[in-house]
Tab-separated table of N, CA, C and O in Angstrom:
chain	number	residue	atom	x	y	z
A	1	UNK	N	0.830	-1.175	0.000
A	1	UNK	CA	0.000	0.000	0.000
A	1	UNK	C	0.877	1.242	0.000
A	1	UNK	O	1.915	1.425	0.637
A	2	UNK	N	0.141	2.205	-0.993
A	2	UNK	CA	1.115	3.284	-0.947
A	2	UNK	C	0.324	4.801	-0.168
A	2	UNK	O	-0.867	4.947	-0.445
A	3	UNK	N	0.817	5.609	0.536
A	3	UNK	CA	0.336	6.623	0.999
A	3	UNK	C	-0.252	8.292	0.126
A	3	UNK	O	0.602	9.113	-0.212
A	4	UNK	N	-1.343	8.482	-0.056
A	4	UNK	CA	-1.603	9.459	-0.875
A	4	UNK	C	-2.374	10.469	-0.245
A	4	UNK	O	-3.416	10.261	0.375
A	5	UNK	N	-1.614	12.009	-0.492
A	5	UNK	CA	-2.551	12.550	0.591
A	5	UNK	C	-3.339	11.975	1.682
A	5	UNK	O	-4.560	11.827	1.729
A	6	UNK	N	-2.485	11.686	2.515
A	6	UNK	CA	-2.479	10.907	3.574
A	6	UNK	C	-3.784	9.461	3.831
A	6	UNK	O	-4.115	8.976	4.913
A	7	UNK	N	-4.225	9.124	2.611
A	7	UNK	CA	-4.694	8.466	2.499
A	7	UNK	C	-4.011	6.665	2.070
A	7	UNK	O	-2.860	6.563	1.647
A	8	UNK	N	-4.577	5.867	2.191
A	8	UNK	CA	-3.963	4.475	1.887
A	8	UNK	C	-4.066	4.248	1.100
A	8	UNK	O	-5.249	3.965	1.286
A	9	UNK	N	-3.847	3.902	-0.519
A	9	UNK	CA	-4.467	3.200	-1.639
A	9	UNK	C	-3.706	2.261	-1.959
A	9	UNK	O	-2.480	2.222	-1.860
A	10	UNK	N	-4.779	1.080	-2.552
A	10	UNK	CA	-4.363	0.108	-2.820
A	10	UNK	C	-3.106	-0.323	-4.087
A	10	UNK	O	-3.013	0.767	-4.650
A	11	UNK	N	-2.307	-1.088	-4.687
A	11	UNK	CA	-1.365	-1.118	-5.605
A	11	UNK	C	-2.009	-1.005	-6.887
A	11	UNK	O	-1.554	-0.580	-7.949
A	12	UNK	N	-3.044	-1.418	-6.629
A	12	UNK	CA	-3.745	-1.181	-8.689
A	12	UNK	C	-3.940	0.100	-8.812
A	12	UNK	O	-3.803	0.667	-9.896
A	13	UNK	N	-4.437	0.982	-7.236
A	13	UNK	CA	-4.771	2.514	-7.572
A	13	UNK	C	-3.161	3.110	-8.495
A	13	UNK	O	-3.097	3.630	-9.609
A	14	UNK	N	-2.098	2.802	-7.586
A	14	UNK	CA	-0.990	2.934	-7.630
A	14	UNK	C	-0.821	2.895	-9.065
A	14	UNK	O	-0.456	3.865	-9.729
A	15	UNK	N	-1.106	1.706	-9.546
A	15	UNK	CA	-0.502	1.195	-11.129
A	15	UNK	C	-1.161	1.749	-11.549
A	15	UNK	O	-0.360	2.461	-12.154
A	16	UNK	N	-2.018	2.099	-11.798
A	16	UNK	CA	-3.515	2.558	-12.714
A	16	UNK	C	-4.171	1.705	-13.527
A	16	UNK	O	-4.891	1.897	-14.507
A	17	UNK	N	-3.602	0.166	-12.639
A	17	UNK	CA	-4.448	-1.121	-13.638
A	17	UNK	C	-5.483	-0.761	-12.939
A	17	UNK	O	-5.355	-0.154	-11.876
A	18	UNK	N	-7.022	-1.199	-13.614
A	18	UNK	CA	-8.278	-0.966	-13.040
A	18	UNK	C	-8.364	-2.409	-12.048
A	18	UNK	O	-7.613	-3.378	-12.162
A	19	UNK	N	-9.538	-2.254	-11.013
A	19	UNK	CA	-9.678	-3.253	-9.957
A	19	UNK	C	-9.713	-4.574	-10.488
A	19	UNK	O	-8.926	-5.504	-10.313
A	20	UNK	N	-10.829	-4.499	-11.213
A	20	UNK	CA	-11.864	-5.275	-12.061
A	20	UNK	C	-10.837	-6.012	-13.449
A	20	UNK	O	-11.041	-7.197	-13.714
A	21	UNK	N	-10.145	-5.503	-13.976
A	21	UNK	CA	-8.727	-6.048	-14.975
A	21	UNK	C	-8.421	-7.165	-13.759
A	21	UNK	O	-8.876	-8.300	-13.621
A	22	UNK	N	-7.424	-6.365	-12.885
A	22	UNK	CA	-6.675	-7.588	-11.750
A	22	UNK	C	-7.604	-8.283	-11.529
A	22	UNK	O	-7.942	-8.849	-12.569
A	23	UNK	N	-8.097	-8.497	-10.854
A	23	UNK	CA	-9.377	-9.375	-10.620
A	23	UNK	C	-9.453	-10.467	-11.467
A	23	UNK	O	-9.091	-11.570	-11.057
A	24	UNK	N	-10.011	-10.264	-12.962
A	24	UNK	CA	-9.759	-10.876	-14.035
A	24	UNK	C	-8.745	-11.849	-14.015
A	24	UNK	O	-8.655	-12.750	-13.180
A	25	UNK	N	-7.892	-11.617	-15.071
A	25	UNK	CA	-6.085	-11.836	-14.808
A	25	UNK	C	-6.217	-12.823	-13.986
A	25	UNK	O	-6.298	-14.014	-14.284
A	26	UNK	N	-6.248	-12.214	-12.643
A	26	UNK	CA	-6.227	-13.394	-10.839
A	26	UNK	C	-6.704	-14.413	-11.061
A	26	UNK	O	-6.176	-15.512	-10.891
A	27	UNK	N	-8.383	-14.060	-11.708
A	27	UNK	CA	-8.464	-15.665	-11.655
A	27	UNK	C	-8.436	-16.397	-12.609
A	27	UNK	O	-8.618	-17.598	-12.408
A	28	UNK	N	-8.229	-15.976	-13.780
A	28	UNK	CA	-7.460	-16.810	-14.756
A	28	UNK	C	-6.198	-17.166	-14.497
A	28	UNK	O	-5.904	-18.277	-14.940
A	29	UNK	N	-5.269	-16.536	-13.871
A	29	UNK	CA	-4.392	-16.650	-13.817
A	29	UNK	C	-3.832	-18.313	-12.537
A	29	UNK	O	-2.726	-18.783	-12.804
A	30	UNK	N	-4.277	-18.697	-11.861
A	30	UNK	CA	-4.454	-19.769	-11.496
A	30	UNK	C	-4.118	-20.760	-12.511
A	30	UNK	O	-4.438	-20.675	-13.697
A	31	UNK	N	-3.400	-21.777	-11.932
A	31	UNK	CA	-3.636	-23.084	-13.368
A	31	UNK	C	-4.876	-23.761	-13.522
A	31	UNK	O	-5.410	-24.067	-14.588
A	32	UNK	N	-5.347	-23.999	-12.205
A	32	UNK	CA	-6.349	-25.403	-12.781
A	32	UNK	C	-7.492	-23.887	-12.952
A	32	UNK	O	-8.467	-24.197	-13.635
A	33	UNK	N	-7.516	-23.049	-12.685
A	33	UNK	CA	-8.959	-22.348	-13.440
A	33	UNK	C	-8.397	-22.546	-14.938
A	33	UNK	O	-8.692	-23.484	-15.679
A	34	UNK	N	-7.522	-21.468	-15.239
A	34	UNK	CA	-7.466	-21.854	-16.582
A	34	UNK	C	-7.052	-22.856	-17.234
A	34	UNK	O	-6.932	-22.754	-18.455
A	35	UNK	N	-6.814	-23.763	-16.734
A	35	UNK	CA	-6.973	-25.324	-17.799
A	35	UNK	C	-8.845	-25.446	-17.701
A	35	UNK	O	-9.523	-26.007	-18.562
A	36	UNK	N	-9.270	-24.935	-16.743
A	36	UNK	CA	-10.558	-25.655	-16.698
A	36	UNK	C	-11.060	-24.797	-17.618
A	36	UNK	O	-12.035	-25.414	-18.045
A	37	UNK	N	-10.991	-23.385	-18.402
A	37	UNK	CA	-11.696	-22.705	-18.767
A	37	UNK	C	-11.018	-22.558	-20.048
A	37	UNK	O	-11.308	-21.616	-20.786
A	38	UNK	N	-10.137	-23.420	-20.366
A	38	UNK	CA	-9.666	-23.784	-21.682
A	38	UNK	C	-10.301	-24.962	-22.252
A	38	UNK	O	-10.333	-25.195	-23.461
A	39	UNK	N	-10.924	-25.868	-21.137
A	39	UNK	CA	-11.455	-27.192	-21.594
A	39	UNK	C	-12.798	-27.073	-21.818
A	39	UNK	O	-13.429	-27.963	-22.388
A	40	UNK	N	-13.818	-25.004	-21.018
A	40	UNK	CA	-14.907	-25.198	-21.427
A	40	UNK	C	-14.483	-24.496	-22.595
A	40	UNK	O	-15.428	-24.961	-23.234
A	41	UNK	N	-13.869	-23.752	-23.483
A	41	UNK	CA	-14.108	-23.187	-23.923
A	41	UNK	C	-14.284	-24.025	-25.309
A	41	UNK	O	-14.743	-23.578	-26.360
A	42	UNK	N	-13.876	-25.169	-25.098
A	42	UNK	CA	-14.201	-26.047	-26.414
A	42	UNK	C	-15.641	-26.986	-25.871
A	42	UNK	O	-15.734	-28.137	-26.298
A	43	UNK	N	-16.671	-26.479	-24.985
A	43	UNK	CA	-17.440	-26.632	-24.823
A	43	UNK	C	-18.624	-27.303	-23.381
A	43	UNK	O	-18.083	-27.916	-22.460
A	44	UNK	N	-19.278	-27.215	-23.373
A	44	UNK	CA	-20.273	-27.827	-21.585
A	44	UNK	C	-19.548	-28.682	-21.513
A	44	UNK	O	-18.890	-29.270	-22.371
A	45	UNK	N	-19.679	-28.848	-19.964
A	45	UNK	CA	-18.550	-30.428	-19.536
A	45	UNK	C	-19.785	-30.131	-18.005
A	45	UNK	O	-20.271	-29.132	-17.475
A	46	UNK	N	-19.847	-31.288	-17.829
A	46	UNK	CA	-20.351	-32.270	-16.098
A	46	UNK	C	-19.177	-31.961	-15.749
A	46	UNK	O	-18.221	-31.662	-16.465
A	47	UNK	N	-19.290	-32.077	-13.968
A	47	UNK	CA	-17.997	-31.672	-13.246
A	47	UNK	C	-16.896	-33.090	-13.681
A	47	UNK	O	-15.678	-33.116	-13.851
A	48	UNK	N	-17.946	-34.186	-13.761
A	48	UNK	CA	-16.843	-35.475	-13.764
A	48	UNK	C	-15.586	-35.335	-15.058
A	48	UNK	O	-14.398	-35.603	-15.242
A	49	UNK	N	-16.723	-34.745	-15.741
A	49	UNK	CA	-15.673	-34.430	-17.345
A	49	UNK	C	-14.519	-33.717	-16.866
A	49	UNK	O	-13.415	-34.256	-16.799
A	50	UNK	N	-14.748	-32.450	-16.507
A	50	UNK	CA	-13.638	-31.518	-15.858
A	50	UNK	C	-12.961	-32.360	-14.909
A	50	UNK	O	-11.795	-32.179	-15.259
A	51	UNK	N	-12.918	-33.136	-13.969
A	51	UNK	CA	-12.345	-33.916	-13.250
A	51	UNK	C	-11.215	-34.767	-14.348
A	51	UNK	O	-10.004	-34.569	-14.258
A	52	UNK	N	-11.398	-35.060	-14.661
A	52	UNK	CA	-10.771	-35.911	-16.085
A	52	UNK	C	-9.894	-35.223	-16.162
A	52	UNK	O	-8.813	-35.270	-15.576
A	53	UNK	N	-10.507	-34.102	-17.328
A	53	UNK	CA	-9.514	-32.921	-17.899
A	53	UNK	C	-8.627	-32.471	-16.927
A	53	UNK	O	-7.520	-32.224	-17.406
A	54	UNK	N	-8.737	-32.246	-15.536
A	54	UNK	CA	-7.911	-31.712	-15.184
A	54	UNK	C	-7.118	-32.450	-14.163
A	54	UNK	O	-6.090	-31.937	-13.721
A	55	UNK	N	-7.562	-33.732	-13.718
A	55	UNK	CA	-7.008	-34.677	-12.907
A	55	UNK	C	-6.776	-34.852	-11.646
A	55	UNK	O	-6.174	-35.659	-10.937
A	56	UNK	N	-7.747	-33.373	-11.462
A	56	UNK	CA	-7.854	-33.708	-9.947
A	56	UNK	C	-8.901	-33.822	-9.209
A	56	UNK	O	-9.934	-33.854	-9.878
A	57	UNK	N	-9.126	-33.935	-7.500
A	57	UNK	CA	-10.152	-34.306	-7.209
A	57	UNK	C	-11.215	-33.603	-7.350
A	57	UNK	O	-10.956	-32.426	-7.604
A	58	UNK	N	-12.648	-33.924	-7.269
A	58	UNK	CA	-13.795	-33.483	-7.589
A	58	UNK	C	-14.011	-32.400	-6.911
A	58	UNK	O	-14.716	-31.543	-7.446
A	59	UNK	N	-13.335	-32.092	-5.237
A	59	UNK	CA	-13.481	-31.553	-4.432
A	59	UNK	C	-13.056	-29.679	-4.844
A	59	UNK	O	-13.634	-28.594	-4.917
A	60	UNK	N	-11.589	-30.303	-5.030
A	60	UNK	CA	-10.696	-29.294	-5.785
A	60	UNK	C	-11.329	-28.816	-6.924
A	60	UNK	O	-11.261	-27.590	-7.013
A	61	UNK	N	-12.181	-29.617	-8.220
A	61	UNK	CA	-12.498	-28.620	-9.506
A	61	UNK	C	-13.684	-28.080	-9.179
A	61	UNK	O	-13.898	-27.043	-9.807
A	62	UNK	N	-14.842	-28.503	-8.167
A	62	UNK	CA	-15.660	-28.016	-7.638
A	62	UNK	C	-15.834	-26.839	-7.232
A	62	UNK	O	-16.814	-26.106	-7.360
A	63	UNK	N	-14.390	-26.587	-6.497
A	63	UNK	CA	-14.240	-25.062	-5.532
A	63	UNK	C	-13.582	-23.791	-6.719
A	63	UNK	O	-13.689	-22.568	-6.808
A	64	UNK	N	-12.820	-24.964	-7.572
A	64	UNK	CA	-12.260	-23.871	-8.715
A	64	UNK	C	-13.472	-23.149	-9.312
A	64	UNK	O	-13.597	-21.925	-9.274
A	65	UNK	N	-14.511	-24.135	-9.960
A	65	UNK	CA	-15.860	-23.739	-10.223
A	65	UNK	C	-16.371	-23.084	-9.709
A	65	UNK	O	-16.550	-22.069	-10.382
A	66	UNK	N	-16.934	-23.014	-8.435
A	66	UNK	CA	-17.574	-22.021	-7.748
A	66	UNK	C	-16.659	-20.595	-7.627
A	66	UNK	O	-17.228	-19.681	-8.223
A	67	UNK	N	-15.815	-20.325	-7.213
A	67	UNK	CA	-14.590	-19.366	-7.994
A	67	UNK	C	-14.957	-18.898	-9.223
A	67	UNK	O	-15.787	-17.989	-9.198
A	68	UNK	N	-14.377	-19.446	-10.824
A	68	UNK	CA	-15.145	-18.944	-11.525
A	68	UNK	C	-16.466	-18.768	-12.075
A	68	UNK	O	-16.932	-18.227	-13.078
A	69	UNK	N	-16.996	-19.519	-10.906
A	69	UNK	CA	-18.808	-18.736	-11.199
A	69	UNK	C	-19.116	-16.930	-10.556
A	69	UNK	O	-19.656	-15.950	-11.068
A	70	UNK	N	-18.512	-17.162	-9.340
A	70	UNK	CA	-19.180	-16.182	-8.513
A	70	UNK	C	-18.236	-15.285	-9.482
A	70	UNK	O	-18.579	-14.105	-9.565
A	71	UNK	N	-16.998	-15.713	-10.289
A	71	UNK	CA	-16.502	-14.194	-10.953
A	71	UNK	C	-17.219	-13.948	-12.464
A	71	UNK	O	-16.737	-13.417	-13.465
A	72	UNK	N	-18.238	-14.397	-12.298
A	72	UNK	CA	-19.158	-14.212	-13.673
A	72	UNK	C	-18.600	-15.326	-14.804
A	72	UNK	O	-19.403	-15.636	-15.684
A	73	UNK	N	-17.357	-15.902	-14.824
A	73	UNK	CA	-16.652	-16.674	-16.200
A	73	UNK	C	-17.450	-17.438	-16.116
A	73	UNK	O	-18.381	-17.006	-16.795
A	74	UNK	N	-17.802	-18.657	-15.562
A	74	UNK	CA	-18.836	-19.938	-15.988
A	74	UNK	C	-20.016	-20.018	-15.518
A	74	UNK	O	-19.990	-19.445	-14.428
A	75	UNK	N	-21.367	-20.536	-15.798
A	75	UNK	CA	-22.429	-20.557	-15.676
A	75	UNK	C	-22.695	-22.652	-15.482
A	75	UNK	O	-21.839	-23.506	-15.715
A	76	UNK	N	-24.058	-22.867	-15.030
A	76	UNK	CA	-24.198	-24.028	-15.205
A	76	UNK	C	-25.431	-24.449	-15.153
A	76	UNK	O	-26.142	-23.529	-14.747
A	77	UNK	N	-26.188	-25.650	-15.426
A	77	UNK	CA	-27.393	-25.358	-15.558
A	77	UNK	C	-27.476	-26.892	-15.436
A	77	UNK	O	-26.671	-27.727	-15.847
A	78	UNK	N	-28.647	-27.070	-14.768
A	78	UNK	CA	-28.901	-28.833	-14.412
A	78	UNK	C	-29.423	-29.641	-15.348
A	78	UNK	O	-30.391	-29.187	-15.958
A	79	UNK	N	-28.889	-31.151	-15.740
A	79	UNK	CA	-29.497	-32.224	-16.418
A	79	UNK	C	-29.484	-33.387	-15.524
A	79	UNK	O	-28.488	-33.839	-14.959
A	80	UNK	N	-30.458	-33.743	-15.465
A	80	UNK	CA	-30.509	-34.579	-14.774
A	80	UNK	C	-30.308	-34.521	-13.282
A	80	UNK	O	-31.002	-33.918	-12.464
A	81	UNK	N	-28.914	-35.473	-13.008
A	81	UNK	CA	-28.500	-35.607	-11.275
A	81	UNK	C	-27.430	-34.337	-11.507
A	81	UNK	O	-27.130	-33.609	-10.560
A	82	UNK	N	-26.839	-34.121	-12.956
A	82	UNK	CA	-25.753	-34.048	-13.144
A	82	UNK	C	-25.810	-32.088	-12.899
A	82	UNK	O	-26.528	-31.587	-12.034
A	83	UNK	N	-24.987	-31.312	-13.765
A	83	UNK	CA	-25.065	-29.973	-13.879
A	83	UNK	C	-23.971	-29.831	-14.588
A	83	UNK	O	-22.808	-30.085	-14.274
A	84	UNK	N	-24.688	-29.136	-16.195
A	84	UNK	CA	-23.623	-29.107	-17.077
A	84	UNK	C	-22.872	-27.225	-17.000
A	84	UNK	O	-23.470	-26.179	-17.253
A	85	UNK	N	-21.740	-27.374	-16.660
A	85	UNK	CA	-20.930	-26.379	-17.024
A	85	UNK	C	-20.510	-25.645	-18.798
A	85	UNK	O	-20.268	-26.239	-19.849
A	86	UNK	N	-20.566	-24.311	-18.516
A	86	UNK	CA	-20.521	-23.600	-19.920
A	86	UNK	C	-19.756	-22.285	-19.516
A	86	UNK	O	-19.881	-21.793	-18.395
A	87	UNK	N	-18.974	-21.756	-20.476
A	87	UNK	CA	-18.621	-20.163	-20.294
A	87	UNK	C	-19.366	-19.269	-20.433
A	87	UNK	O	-20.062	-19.352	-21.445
A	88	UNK	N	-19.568	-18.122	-19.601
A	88	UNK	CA	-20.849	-17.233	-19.729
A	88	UNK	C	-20.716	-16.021	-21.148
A	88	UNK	O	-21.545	-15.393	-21.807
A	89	UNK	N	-19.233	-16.126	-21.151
A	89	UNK	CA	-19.220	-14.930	-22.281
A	89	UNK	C	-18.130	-15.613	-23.381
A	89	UNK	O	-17.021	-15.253	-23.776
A	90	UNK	N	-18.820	-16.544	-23.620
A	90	UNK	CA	-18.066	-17.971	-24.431
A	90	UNK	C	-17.615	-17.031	-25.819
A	90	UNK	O	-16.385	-17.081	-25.843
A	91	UNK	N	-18.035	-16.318	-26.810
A	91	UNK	CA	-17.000	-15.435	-27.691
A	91	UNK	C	-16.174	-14.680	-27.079
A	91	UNK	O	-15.151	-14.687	-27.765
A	92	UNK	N	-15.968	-13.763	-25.808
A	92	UNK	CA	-14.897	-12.720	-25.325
A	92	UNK	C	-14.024	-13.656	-24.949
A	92	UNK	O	-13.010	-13.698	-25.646
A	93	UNK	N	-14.100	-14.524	-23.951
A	93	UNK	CA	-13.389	-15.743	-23.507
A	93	UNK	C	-12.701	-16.204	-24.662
A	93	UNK	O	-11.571	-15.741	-24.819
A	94	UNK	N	-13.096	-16.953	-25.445
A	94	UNK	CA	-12.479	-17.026	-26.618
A	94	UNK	C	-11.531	-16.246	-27.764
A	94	UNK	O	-10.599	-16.458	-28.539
A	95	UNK	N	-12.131	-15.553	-27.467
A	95	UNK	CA	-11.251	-14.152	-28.085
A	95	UNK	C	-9.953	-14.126	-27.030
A	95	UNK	O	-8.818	-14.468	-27.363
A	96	UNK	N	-10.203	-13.813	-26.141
A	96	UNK	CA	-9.018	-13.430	-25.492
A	96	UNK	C	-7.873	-14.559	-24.645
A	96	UNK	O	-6.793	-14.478	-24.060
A	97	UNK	N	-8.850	-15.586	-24.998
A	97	UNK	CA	-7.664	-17.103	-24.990
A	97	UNK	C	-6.595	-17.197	-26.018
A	97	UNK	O	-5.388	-17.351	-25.833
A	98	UNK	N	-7.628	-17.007	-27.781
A	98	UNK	CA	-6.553	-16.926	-28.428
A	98	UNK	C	-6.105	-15.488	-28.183
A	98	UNK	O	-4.897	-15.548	-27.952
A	99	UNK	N	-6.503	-14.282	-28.130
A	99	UNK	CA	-5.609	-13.449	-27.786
A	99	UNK	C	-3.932	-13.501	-27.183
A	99	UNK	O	-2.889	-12.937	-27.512
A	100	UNK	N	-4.272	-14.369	-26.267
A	100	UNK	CA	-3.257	-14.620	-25.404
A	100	UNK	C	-2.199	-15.799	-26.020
A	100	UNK	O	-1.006	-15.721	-25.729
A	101	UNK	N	-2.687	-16.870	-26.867
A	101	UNK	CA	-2.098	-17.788	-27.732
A	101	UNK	C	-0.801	-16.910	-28.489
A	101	UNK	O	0.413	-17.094	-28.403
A	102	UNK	N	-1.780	-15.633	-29.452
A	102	UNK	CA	-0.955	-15.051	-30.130
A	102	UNK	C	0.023	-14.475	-29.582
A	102	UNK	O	1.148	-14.500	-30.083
A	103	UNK	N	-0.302	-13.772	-28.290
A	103	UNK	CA	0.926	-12.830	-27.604
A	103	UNK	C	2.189	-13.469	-27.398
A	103	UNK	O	3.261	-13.048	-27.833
A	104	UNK	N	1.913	-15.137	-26.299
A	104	UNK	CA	2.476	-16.145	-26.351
A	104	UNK	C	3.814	-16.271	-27.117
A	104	UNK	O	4.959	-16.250	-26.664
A	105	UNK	N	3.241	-16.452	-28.814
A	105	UNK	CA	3.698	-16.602	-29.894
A	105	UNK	C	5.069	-15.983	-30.350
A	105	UNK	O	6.127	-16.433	-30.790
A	106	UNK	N	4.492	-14.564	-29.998
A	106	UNK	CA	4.934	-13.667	-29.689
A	106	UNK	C	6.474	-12.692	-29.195
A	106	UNK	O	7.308	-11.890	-29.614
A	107	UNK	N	5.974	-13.632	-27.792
A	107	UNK	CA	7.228	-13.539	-26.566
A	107	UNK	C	7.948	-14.645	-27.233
A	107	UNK	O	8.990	-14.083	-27.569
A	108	UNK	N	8.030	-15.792	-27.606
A	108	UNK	CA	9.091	-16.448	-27.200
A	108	UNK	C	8.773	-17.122	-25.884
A	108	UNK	O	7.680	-17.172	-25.318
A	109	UNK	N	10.202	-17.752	-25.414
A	109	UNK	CA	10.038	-18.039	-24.156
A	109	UNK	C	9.960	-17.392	-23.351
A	109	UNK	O	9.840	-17.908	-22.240
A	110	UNK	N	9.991	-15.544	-23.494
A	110	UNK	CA	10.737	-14.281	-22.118
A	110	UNK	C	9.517	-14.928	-21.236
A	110	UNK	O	9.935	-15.237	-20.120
A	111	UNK	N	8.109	-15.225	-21.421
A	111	UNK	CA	7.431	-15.244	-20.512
A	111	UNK	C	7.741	-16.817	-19.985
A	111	UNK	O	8.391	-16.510	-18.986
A	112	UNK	N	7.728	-17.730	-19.979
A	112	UNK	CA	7.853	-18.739	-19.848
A	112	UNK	C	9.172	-18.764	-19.106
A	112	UNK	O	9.007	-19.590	-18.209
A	113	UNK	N	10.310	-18.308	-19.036
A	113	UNK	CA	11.561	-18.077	-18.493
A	113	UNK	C	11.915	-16.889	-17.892
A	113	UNK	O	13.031	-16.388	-17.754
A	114	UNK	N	10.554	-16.404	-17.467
A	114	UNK	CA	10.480	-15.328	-16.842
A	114	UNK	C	11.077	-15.691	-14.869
A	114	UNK	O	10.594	-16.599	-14.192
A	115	UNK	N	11.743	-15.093	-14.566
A	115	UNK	CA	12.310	-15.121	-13.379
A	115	UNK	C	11.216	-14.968	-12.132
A	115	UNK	O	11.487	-15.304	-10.979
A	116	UNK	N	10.068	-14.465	-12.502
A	116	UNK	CA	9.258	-14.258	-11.385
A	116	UNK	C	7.667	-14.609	-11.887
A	116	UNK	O	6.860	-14.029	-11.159
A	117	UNK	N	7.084	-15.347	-12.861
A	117	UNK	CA	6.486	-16.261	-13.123
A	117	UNK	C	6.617	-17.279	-13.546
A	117	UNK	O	5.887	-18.247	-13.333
A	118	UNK	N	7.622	-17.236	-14.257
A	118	UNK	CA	8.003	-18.470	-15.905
A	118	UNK	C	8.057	-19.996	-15.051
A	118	UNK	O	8.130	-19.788	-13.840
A	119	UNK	N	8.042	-21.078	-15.310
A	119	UNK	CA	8.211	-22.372	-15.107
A	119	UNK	C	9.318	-22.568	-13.715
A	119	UNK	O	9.108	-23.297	-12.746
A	120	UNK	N	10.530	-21.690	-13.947
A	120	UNK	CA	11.668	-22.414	-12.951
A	120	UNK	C	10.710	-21.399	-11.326
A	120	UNK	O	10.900	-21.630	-10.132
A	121	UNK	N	9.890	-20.495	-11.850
A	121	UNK	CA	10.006	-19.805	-10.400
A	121	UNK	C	9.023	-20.349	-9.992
A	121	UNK	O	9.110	-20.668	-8.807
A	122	UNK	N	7.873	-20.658	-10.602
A	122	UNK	CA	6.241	-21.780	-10.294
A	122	UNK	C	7.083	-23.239	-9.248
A	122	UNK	O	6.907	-23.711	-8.125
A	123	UNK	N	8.034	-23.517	-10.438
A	123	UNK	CA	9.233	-24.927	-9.892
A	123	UNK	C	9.265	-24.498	-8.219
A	123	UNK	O	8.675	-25.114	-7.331
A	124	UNK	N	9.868	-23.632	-8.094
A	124	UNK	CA	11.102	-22.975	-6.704
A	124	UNK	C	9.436	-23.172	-5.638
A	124	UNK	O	9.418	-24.156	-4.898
A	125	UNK	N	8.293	-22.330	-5.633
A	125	UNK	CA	7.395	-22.170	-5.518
A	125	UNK	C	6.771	-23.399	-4.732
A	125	UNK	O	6.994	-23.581	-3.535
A	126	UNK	N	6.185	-24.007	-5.300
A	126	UNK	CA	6.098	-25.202	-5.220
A	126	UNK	C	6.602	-26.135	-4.457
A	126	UNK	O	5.925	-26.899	-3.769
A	127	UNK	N	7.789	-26.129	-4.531
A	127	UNK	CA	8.893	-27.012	-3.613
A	127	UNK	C	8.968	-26.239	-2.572
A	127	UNK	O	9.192	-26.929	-1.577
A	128	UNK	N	8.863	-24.816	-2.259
A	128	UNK	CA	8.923	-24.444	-1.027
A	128	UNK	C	7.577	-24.574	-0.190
A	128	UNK	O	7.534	-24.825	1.015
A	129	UNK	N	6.655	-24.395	-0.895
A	129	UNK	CA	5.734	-24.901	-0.181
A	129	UNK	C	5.458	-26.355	0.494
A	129	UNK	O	4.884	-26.704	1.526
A	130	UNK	N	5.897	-26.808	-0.196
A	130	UNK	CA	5.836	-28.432	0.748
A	130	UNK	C	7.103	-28.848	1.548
A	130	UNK	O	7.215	-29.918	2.147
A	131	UNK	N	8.103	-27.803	1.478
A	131	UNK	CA	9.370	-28.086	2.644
A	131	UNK	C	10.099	-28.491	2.852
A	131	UNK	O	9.374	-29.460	2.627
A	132	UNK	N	11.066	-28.895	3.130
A	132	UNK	CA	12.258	-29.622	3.515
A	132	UNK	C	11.884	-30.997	3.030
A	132	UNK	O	10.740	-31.387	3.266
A	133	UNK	N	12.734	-31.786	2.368
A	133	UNK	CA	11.924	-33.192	2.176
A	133	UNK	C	13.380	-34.281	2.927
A	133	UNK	O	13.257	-35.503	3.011
């Protein structure tokens, strides 16, 4: 937090990214949301499907789900016992998946070998979280 006329504001005020952008981003930015919202975007899936796709427990893609529901990205609607999952703004979503394909493309590896997201720092990450082995 930075101090402004003696007031507190938050780091996005700071950046002049808008709230609602970060927000975004955040929760795409997660892996298993966005694997999961790469797997609707090629169409409805039952949670079991998404379980599949993403290989983990039901418990875990469940909570990811409810996550991107309450942030407006997925919607779902009941058949049966079941409840089929869909993207709510399935062309913008799309758009801005491949959006992001192309940028990708783009970079090269800089993002991918990026020192403070890319693969080795997710790696470091990871392993520190589970500790001393």
């Amino acid at each position: 937090m930075t101090m402004s006329k003696g007031v507190m504001l938050p780091p996005v005020a700071v950046l002049g990214a808008p709230a609602a952008a970060t927000a975004l981003f955040r929760s795409m930015g997660e892996p298993t949301r966005l694997a999961l919202l790469l797997r609707l975007n090629q169409g409805e899936a039952r949670v079991a499907d998404l379980v599949a796709a993403v290989g983990l427990a039901q418990s875990t893609v469940s909570a990811h789900l409810l996550c991107l529901r309450e942030c407006g990205l997925v919607t779902s609607r009941p058949q049966g016992r079941a409840s089929m999952f869909s993207l709510t703004c399935a062309p913008e979503l799309s758009a801005l998946l491949a959006a992001a394909e192309r940028l990708l493309s783009r970079t090269g590896d800089a993002v991918e070998l990026c020192s403070t997201f890319g693969v080795d720092a997710v790696s470091r990450e990871t392993a520190g979280a589970m500790g001393p082995t």
